[in-house]
Each structure stands twice: as C-alpha cells, then as structure tokens.
PDB file of C-alpha atoms and ligand atoms in Angstrom:
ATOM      1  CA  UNK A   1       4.488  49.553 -33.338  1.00  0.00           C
ATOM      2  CA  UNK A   2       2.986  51.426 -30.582  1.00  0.00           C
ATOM      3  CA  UNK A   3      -0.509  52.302 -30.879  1.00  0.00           C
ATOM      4  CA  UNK A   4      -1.772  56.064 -31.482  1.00  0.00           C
ATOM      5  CA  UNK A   5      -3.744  56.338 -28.757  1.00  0.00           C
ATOM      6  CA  UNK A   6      -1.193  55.547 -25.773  1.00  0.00           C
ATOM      7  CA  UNK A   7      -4.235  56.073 -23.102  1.00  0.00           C
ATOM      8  CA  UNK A   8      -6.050  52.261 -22.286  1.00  0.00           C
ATOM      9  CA  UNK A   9      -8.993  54.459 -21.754  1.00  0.00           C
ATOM     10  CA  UNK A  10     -11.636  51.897 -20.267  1.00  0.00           C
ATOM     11  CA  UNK A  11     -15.023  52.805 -20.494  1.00  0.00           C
ATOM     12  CA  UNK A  12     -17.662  51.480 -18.499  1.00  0.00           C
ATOM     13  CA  UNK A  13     -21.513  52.539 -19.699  1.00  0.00           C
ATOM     14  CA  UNK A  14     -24.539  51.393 -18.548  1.00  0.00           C
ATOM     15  CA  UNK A  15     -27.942  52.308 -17.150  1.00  0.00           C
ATOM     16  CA  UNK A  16     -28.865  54.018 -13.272  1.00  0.00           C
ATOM     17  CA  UNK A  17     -27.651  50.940 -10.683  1.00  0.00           C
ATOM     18  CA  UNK A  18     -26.769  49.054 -13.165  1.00  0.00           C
ATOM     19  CA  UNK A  19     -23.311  47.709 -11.261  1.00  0.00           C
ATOM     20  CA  UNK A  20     -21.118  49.835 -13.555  1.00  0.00           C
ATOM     21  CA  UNK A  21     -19.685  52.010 -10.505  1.00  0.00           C
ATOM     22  CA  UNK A  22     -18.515  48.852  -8.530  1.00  0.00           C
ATOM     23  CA  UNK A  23     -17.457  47.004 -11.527  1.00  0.00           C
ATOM     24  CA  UNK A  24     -15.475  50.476 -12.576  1.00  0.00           C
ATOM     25  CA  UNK A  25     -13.736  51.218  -8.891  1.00  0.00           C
ATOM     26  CA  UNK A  26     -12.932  47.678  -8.868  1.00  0.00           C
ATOM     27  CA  UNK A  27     -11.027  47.803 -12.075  1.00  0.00           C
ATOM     28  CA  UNK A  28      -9.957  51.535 -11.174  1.00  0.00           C
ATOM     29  CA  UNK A  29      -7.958  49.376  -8.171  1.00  0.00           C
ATOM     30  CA  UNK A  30      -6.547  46.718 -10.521  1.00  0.00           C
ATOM     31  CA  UNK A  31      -4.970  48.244 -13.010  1.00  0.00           C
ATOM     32  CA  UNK A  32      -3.956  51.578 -10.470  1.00  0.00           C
ATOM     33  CA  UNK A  33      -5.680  53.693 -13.310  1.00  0.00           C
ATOM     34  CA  UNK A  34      -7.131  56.760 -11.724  1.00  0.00           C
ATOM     35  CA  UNK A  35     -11.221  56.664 -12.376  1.00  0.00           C
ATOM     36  CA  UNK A  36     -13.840  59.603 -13.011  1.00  0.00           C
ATOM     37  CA  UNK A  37     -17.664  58.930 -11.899  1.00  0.00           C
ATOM     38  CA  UNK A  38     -19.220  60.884 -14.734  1.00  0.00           C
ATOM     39  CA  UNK A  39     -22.476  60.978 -12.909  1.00  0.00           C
ATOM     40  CA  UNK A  40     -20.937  63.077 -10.118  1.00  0.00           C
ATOM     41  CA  UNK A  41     -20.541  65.391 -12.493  1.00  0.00           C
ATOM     42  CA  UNK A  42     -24.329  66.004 -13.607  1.00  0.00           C
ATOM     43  CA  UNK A  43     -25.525  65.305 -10.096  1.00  0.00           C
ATOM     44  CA  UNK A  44     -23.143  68.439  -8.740  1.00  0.00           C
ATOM     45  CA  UNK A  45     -24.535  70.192 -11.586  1.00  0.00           C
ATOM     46  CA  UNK A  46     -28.099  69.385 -10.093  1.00  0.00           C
ATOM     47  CA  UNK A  47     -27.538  70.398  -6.742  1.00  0.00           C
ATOM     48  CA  UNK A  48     -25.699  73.763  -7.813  1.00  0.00           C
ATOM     49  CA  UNK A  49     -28.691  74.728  -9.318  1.00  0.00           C
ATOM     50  CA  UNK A  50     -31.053  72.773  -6.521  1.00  0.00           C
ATOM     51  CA  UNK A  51     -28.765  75.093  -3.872  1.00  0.00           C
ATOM     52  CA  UNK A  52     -29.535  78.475  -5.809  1.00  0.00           C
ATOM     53  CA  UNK A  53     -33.080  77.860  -6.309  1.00  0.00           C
ATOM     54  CA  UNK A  54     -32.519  77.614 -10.114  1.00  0.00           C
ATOM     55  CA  UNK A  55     -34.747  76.012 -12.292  1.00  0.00           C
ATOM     56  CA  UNK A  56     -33.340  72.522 -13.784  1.00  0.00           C
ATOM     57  CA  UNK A  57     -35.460  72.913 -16.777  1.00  0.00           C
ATOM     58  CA  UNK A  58     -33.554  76.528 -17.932  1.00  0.00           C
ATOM     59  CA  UNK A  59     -30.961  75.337 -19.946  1.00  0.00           C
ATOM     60  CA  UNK A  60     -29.297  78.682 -19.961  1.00  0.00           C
ATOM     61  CA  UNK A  61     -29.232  78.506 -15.986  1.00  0.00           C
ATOM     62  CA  UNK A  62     -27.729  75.317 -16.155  1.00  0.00           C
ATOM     63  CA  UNK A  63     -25.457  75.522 -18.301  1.00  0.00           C
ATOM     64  CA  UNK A  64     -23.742  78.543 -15.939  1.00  0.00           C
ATOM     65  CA  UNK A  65     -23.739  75.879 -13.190  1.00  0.00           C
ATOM     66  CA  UNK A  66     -21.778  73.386 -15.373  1.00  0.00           C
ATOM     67  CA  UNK A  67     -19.443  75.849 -16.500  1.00  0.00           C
ATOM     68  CA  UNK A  68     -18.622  76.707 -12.789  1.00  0.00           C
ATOM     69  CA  UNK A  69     -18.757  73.823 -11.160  1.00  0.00           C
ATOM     70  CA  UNK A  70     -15.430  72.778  -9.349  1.00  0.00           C
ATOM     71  CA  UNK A  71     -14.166  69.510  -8.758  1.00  0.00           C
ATOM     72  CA  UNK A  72     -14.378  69.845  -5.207  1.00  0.00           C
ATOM     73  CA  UNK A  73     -18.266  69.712  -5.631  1.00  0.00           C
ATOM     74  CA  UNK A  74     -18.017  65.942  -6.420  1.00  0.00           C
ATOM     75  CA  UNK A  75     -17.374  65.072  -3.048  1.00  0.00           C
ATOM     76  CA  UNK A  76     -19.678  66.637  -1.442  1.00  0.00           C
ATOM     77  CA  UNK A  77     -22.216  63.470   0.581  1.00  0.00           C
ATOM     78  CA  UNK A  78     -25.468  65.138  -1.003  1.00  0.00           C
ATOM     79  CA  UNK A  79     -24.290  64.542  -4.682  1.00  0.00           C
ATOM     80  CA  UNK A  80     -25.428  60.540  -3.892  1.00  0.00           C
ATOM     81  CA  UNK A  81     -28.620  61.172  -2.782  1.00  0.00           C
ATOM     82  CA  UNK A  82     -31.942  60.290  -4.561  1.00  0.00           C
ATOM     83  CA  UNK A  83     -32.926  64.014  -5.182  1.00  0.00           C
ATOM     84  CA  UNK A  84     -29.240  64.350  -6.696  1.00  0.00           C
ATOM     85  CA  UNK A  85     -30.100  61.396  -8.893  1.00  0.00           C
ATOM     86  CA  UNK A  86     -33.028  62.761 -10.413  1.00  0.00           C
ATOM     87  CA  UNK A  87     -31.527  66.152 -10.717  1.00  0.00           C
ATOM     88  CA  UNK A  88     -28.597  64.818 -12.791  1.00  0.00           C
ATOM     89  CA  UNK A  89     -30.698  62.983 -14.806  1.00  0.00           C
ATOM     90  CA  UNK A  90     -33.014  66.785 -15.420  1.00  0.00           C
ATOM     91  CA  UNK A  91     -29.785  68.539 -16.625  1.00  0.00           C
ATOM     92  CA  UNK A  92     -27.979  66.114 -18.315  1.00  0.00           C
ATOM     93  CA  UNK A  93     -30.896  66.537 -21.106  1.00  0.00           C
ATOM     94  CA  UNK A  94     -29.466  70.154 -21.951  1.00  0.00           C
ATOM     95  CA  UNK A  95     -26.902  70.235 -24.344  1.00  0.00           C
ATOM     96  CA  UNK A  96     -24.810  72.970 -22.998  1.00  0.00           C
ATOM     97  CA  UNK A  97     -24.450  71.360 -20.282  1.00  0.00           C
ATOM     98  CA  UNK A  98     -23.022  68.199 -21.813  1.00  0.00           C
ATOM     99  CA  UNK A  99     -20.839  70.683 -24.058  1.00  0.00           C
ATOM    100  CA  UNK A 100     -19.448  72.502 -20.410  1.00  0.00           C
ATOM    101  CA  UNK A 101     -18.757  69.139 -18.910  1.00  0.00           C
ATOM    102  CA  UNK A 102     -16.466  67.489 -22.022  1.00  0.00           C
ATOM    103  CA  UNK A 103     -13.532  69.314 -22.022  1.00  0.00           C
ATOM    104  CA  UNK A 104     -12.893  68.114 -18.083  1.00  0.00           C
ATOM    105  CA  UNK A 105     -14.255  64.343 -18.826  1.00  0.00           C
ATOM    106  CA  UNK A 106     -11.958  64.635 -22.397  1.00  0.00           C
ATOM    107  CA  UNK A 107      -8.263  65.391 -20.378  1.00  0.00           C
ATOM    108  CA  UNK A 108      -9.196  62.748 -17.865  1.00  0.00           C
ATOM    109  CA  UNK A 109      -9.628  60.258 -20.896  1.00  0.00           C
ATOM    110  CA  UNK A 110      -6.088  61.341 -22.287  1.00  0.00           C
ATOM    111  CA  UNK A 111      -4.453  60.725 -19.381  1.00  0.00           C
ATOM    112  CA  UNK A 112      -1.382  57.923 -19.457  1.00  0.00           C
ATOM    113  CA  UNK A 113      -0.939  55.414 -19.090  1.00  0.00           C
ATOM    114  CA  UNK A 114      -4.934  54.570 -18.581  1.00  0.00           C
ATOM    115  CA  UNK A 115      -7.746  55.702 -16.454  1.00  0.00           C
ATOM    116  CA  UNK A 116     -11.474  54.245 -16.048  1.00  0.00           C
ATOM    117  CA  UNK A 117     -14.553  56.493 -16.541  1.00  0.00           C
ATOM    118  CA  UNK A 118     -17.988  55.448 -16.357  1.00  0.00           C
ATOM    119  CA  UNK A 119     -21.332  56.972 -17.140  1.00  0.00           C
ATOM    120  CA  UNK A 120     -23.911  57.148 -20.290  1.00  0.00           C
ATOM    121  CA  UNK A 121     -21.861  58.126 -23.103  1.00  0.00           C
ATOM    122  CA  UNK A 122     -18.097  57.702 -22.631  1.00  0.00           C
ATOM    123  CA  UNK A 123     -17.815  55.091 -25.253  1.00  0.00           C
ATOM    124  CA  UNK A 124     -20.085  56.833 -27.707  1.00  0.00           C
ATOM    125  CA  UNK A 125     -18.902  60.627 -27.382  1.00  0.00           C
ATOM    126  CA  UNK A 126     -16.220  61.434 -25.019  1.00  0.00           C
ATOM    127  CA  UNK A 127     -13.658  58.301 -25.453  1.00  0.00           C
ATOM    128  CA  UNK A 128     -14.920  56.859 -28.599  1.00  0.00           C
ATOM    129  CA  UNK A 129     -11.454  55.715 -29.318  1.00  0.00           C
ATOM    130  CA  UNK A 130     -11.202  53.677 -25.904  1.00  0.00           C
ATOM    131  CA  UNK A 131      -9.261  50.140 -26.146  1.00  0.00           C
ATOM    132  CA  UNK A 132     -11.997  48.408 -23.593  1.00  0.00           C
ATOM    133  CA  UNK A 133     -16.061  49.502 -23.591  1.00  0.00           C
ATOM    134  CA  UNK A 134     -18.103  47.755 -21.422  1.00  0.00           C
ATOM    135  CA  UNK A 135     -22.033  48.269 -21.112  1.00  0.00           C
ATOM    136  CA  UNK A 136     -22.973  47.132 -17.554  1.00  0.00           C
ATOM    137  CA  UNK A 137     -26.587  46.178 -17.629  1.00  0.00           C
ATOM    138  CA  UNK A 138     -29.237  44.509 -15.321  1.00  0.00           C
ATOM    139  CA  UNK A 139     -32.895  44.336 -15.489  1.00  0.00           C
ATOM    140  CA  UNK A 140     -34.839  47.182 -13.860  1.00  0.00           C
ATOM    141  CA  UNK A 141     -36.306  44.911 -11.070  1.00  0.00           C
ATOM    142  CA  UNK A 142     -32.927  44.180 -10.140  1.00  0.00           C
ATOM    143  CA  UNK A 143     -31.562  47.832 -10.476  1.00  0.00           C
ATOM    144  CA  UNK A 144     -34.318  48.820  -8.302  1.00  0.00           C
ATOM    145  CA  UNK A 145     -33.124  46.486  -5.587  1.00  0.00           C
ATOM    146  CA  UNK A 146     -29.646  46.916  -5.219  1.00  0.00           C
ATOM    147  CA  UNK A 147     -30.462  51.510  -5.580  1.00  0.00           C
ATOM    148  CA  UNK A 148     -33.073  51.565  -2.735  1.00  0.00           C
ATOM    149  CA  UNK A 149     -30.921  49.205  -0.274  1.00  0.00           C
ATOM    150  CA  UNK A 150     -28.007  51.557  -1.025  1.00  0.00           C
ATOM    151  CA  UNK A 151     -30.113  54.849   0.017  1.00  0.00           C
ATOM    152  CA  UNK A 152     -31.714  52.890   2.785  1.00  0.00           C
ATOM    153  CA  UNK A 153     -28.110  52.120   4.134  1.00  0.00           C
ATOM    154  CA  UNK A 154     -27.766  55.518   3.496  1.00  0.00           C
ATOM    155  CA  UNK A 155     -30.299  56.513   5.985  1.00  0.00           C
ATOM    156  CA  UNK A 156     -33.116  57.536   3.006  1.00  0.00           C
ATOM    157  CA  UNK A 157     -36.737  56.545   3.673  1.00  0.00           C
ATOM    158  CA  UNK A 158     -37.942  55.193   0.336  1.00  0.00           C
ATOM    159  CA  UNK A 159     -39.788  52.514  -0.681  1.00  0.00           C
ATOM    160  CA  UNK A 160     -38.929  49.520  -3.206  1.00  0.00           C
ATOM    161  CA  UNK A 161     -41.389  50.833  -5.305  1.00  0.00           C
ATOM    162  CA  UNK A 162     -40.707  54.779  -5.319  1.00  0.00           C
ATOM    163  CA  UNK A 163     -37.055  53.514  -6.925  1.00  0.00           C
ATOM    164  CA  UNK A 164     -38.441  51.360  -9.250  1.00  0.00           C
ATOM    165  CA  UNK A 165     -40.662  53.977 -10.772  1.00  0.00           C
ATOM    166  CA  UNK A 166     -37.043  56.395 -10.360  1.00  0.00           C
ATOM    167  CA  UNK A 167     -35.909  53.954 -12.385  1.00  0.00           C
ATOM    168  CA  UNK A 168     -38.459  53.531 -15.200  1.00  0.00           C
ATOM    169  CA  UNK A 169     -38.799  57.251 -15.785  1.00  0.00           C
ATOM    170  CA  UNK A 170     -34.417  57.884 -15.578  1.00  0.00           C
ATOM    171  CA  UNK A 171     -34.061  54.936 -18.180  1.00  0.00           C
ATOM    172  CA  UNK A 172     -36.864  56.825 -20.514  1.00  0.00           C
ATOM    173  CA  UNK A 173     -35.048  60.000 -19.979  1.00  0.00           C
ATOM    174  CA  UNK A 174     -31.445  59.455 -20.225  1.00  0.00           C
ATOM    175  CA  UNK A 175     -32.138  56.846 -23.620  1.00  0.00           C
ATOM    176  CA  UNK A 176     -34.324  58.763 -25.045  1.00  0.00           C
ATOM    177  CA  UNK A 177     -32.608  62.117 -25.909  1.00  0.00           C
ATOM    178  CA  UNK A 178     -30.882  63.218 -29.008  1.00  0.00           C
ATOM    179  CA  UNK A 179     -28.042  64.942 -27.842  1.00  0.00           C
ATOM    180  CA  UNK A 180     -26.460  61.989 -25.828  1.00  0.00           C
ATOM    181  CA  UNK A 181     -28.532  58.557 -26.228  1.00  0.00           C
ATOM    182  CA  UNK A 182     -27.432  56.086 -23.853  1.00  0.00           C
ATOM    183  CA  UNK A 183     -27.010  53.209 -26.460  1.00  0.00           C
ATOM    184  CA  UNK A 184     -24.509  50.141 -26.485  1.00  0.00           C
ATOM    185  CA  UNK A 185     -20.996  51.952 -28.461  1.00  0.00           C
ATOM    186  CA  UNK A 186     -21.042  48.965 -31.565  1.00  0.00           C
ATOM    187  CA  UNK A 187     -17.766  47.685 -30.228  1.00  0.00           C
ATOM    188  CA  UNK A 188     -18.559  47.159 -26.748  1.00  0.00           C
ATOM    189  CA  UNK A 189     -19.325  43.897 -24.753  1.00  0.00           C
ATOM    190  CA  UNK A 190     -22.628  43.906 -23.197  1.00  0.00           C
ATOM    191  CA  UNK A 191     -22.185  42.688 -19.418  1.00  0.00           C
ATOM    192  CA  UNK A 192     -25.857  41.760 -18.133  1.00  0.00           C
ATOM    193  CA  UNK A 193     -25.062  41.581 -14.398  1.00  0.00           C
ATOM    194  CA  UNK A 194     -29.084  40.633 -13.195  1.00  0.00           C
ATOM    195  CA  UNK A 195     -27.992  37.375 -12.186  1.00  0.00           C
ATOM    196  CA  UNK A 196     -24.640  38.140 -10.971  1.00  0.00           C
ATOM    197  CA  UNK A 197     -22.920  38.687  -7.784  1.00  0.00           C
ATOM    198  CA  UNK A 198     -20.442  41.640  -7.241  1.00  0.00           C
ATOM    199  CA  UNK A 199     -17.778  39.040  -7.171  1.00  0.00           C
ATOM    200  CA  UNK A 200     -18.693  37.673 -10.836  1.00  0.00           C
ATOM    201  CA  UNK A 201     -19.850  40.833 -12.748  1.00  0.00           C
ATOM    202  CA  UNK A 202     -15.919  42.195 -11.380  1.00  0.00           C
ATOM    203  CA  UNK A 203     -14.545  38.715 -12.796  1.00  0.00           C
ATOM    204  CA  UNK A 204     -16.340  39.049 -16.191  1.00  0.00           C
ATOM    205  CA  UNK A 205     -15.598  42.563 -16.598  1.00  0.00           C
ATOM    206  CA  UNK A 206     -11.784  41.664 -15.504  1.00  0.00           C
ATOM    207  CA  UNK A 207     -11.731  38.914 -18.600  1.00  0.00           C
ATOM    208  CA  UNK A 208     -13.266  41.454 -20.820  1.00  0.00           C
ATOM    209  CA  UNK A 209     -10.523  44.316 -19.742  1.00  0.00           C
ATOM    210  CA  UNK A 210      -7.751  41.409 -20.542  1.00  0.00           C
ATOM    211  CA  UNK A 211      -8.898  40.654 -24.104  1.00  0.00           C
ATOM    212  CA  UNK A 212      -8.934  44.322 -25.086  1.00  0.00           C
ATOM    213  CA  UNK A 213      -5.490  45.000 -23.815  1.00  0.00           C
ATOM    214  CA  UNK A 214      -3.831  41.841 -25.574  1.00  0.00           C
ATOM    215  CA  UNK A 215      -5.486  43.139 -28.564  1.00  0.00           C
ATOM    216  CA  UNK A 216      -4.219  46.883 -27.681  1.00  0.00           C
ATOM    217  CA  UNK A 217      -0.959  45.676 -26.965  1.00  0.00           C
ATOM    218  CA  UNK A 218      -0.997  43.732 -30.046  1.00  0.00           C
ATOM    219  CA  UNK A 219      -3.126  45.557 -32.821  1.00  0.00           C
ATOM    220  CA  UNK A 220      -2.105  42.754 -35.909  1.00  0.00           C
ATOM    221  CA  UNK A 221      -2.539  40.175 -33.523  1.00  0.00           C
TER     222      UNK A 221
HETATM  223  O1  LIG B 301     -24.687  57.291 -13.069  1.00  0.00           O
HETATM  224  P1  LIG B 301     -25.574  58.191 -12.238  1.00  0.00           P
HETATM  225  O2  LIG B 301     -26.848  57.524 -11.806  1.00  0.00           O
HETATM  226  O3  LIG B 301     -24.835  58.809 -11.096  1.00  0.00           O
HETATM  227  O4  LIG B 301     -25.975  59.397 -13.218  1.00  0.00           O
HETATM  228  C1  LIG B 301     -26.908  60.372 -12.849  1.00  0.00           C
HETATM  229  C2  LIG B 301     -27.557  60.973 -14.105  1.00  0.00           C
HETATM  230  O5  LIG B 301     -26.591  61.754 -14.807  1.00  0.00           O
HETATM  231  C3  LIG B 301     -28.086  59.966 -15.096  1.00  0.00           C
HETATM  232  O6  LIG B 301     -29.445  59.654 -14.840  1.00  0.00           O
HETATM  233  C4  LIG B 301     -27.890  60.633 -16.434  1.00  0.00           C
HETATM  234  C5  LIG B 301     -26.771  61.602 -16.214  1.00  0.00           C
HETATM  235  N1  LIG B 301     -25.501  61.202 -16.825  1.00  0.00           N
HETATM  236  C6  LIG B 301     -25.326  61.481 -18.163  1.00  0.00           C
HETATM  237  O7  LIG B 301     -26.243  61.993 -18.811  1.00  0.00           O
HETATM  238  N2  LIG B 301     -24.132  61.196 -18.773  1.00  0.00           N
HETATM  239  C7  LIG B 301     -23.135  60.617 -18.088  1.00  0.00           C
HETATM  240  N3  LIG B 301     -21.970  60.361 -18.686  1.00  0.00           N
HETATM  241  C8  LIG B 301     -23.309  60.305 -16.707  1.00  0.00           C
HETATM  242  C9  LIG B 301     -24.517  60.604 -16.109  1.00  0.00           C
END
C-alpha cells in the first residue's frame, strides 16, 4: 500500500551553526531531492526591511516585506552575513511573518518525489508529517567556532567572542518564542554533531535518512 503522503519530506532542524546546512546540502546531493534553506528566507526578510530603513521590531512593516519578498532575494551574497543573521533571527519573532512565509516553505514540502528543508520549525509546523526529522545540534562553544571561521573566510572582522555572544542571545530568541519554539519534533533523532567531523555528522545523518525510508517504504514493517 502506498503511503498518503508520497513526498519523503526530510527535515533537518537545529540551532544557528549547528551543522544542519552541510548535513542538509549533503543529503540534498544524495538523494537528488531539491533543498530549501529556510533561514534564507527570514534573513531576505531582514535585509528587505534593513535596505528600506524599516524597523525590524514593526511587525506590520515586516510582515509587508515577507509578503513581497521574491525568491530571487535568497541569493543575493548579503543574506549570509552576520548582520543578516541577526536580522532573521529579529523578524522571525513576528507571527505574520511566519504566516507570509508558509505557504512558499508548505509547496516546497509537497513536492515529489522528496525534497530536504532545514531551519527551526519544519518538523514541528510546516512538514509535521515528514518521513525523516533530524535535529542537528552542537554545543554553543563549538557553534561559535565553526560561524566566526565561516564569516572570517568570508572576509568579516569579528571576533570568537562577538559570535559566541551572537550565539547565546539567537538561541534565547529563536527557543524562546511562542509562535514557533525551536524544540526537538517528538519523533525526531537528535544528531549532537560537537564532536563530529563534517564527514561523520553526513554519515550519521545518512544512516538516520535510511531507517526512515525502509520504514516509509514499508509502514507494517
Ligand atoms: O538558520 P539561519 O541561521 O540561517 O536562520 C536565521 C534566523 O532565522 C534564525 O536565527 C531564526 C530564523 N529562522 C526561523 O525562525 N525559522 C526557520 N525555519 C529558519 C530560520
């Protein structure tokens, strides 16, 4: 019997540097599965309303720039930057703008045969229904690390210490909301990649991926 759902939707959740974007390209790759960086999203939002001199505390204002963003925005260099970061993480507290930005992240999810979408709250809200949920963790220290040596190499002059304190006050701000928590979905496997290289955290996540679709493919089994 073929299951209900015919999209392997796999959704990869996690904290700010957490590993979830490499782990998710990576398995974007293997499988062929298209993949949507939900964080783009909120960090184009940001910059719209960084761009226009908006305020990223008027949820009205913000809103407006979710409901007009276009996809092209995403690729835009500026939407990795630290300020972008911190932006994202200022808008995505607004309900509206969570409410503008499902509809786009909900079609992507319902796309077959399978795609892989990562961000806060794609198990919890927008793909509850997904086969394979990962939650890509590290510890702070080592989220830190692996964020300011990717803006460095980006050409940013910050300090280990400036992203560490990023990182503190994102993790506060992003778990601590009502409208979208950023908790574990029940049936997802944690994957704590602090003592991991890129190479293992894509192997674990790979063995994870394979147990969910032998069960998907195989519901009574
Ligand atoms: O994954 P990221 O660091 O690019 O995300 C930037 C911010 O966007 C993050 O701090 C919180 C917000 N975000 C969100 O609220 N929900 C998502 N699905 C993805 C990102």
């Amino acid at each position: 019997m073929a299951p209900k759902n015919a999209a392997f939707v796999i959704a990869v959740d996690g904290p700010a540097a957490s590993g979830k974007g490499t782990v998710a390209s990576r398995l974007a790759k293997l499988y062929g599965y298209p993949m949507l960086d939900t964080g783009l999203l909120y960090r184009a939002v940001g910059m719209r309303l960084l761009n226009a001199d908006g305020d990223l505390d008027d949820a009205i204002a913000a809103e407006a720039a979710a409901r007009g963003l276009e996809l092209a925005e995403l690729e835009m260099p500026e939407v990795r930057t630290r300020q972008a970061g911190e932006a994202a993480s200022r808008v995505a507290v607004h309900p509206g703008v969570r409410a503008a930005l499902f509809d786009l992240q909900r079609d992507f999810a319902l796309r077959e045969p399978g795609s892989v979408i990562d961000g806060r709250d794609i198990g919890t809200v927008i793909a509850p229904e997904a086969p394979a949920k990962l939650f890509v963790t590290a510890s702070p220290e080592v989220r830190a690390d692996r964020r300011w040596k990717q803006l460095v190499g980006q050409g940013e002059a910050v300090t280990f210490d400036e992203i560490l304190a990023d990182i503190r006050k994102r993790d506060e701000r992003d778990g601590g909301r009502a409208s979208a928590p950023m908790t574990q979905a029940p049936d997802a496997v944690l994957l704590d990649t602090s003592e991991m290289t890129i190479e293992q955290a894509f192997d674990a996540a790979r063995r994870i991926v394979e147990t969910a679709r032998a069960r998907w493919g195989n519901p009574k089994g």
